[in-house]
XYZ file of C-alpha atoms in Angstrom:
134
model
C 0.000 0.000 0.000
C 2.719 2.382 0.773
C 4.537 1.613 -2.409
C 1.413 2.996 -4.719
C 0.950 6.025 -2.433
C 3.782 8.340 -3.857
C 2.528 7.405 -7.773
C -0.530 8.269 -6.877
C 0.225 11.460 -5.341
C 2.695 12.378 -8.511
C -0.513 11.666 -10.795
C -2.316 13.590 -8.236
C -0.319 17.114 -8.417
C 0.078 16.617 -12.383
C -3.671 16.139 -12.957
C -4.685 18.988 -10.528
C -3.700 21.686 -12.532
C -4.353 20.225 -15.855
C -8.263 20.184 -15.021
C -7.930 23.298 -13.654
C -6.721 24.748 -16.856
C -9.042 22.820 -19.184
C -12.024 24.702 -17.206
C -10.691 27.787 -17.470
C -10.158 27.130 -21.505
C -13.433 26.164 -21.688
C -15.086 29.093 -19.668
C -13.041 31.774 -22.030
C -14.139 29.797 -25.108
C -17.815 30.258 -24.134
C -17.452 33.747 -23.324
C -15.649 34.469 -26.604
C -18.408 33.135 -27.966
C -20.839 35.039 -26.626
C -19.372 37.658 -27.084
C -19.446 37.139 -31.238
C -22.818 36.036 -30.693
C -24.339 39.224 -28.780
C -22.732 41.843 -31.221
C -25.290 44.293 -33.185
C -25.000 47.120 -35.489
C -22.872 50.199 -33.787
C -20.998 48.461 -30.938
C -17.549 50.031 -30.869
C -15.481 46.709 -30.905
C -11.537 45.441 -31.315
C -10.294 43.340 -33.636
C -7.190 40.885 -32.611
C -4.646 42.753 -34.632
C -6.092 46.030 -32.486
C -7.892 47.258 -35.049
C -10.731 49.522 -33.712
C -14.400 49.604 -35.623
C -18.120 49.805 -35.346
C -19.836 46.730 -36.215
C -22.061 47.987 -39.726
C -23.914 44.021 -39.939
C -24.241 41.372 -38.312
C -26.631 38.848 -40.818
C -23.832 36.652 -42.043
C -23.206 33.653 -39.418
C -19.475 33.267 -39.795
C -18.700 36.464 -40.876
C -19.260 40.829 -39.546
C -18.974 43.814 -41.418
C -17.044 47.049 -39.309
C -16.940 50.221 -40.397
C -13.245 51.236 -39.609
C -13.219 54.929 -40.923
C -16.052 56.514 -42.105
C -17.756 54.971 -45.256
C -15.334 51.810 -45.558
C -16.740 48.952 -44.437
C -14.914 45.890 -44.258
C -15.655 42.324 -43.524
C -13.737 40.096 -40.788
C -14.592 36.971 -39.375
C -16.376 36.586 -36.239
C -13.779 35.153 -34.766
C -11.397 37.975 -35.252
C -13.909 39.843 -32.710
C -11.521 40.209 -29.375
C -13.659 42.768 -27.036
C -16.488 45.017 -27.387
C -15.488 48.681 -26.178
C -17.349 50.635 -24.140
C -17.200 54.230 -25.737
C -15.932 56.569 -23.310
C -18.527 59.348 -21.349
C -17.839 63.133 -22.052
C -17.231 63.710 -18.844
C -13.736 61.407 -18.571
C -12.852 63.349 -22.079
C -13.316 66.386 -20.700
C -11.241 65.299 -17.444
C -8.420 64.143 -19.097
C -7.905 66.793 -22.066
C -7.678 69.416 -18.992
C -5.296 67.159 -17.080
C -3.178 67.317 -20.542
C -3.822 71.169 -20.656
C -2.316 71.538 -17.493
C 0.783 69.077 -17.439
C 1.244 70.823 -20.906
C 1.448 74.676 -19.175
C 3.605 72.987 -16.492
C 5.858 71.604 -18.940
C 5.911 74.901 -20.868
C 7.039 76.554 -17.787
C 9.897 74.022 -17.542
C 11.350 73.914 -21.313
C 12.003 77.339 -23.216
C 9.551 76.989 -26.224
C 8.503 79.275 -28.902
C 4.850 79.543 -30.244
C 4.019 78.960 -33.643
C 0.625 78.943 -35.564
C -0.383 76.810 -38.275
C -2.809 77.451 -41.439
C -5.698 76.339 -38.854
C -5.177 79.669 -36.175
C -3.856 76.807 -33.418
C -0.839 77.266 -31.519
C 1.774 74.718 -30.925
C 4.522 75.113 -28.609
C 7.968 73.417 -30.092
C 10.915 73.496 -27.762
C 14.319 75.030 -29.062
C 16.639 72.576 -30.706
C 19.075 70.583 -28.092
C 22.684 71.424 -28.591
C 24.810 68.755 -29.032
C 28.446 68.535 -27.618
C 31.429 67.662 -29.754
């Protein structure tokens, strides 16, 4: 009896976490899946190359149509589908482009810049050139 107790315990530990990962597989698999499944027209999704698109149609069963730019509309299979996005509130926009604003004035404070203007009437602050030593 002793003899078979330490095999048993090796096939013990080396099955463990070979379930353990099979389950997890399978509960990502099904998720993936409904995820492809649940898509309609207008989610903001991304693709796995990182592509970023609005799903256009959703008819075909293997296939999707996203919209990447405006007007083009290309087709992908569903399986290329890795996330729906959840489009960002104003609010956060807001938020962050004033946090930008002012790490931007602080950084302007820091570095000598001059102001230029382009065709638009914006103004863009480029720092002076660095000088290199010979």
């Amino acid at each position: 009896m002793e003899g078979l107790f330490l095999p048993l315990l090796l096939m013990l530990v080396l099955a463990v976490p070979l379930i353990m990962g099979t389950r997890k597989q399978k509960k990502m698999v099904a998720q993936q899946q409904e995820l492809q499944n649940s898509l309609t027209p207008g989610d903001r999704v991304m693709t796995t190359s990182g592509l970023y698109a609005t799903v256009a149609d959703t008819s075909d069963e293997s296939t999707i149509d996203l919209e990447i730019a405006d007007g083009v509309v290309t087709t992908w299979l569903r399986q290329a589908i890795r996330e729906r996005i959840d489009p960002m509130p104003d609010e956060d926009a807001d938020d962050s482009s004033e946090k930008t604003a002012e790490s931007a004035d602080e950084s302007a404070v820091e570095v000598s810049a001059t102001s230029t203007t382009d065709n638009n009437g914006s103004t863009a602050q480029v720092a002076e050139p660095l000088e290199h030593k010979k």
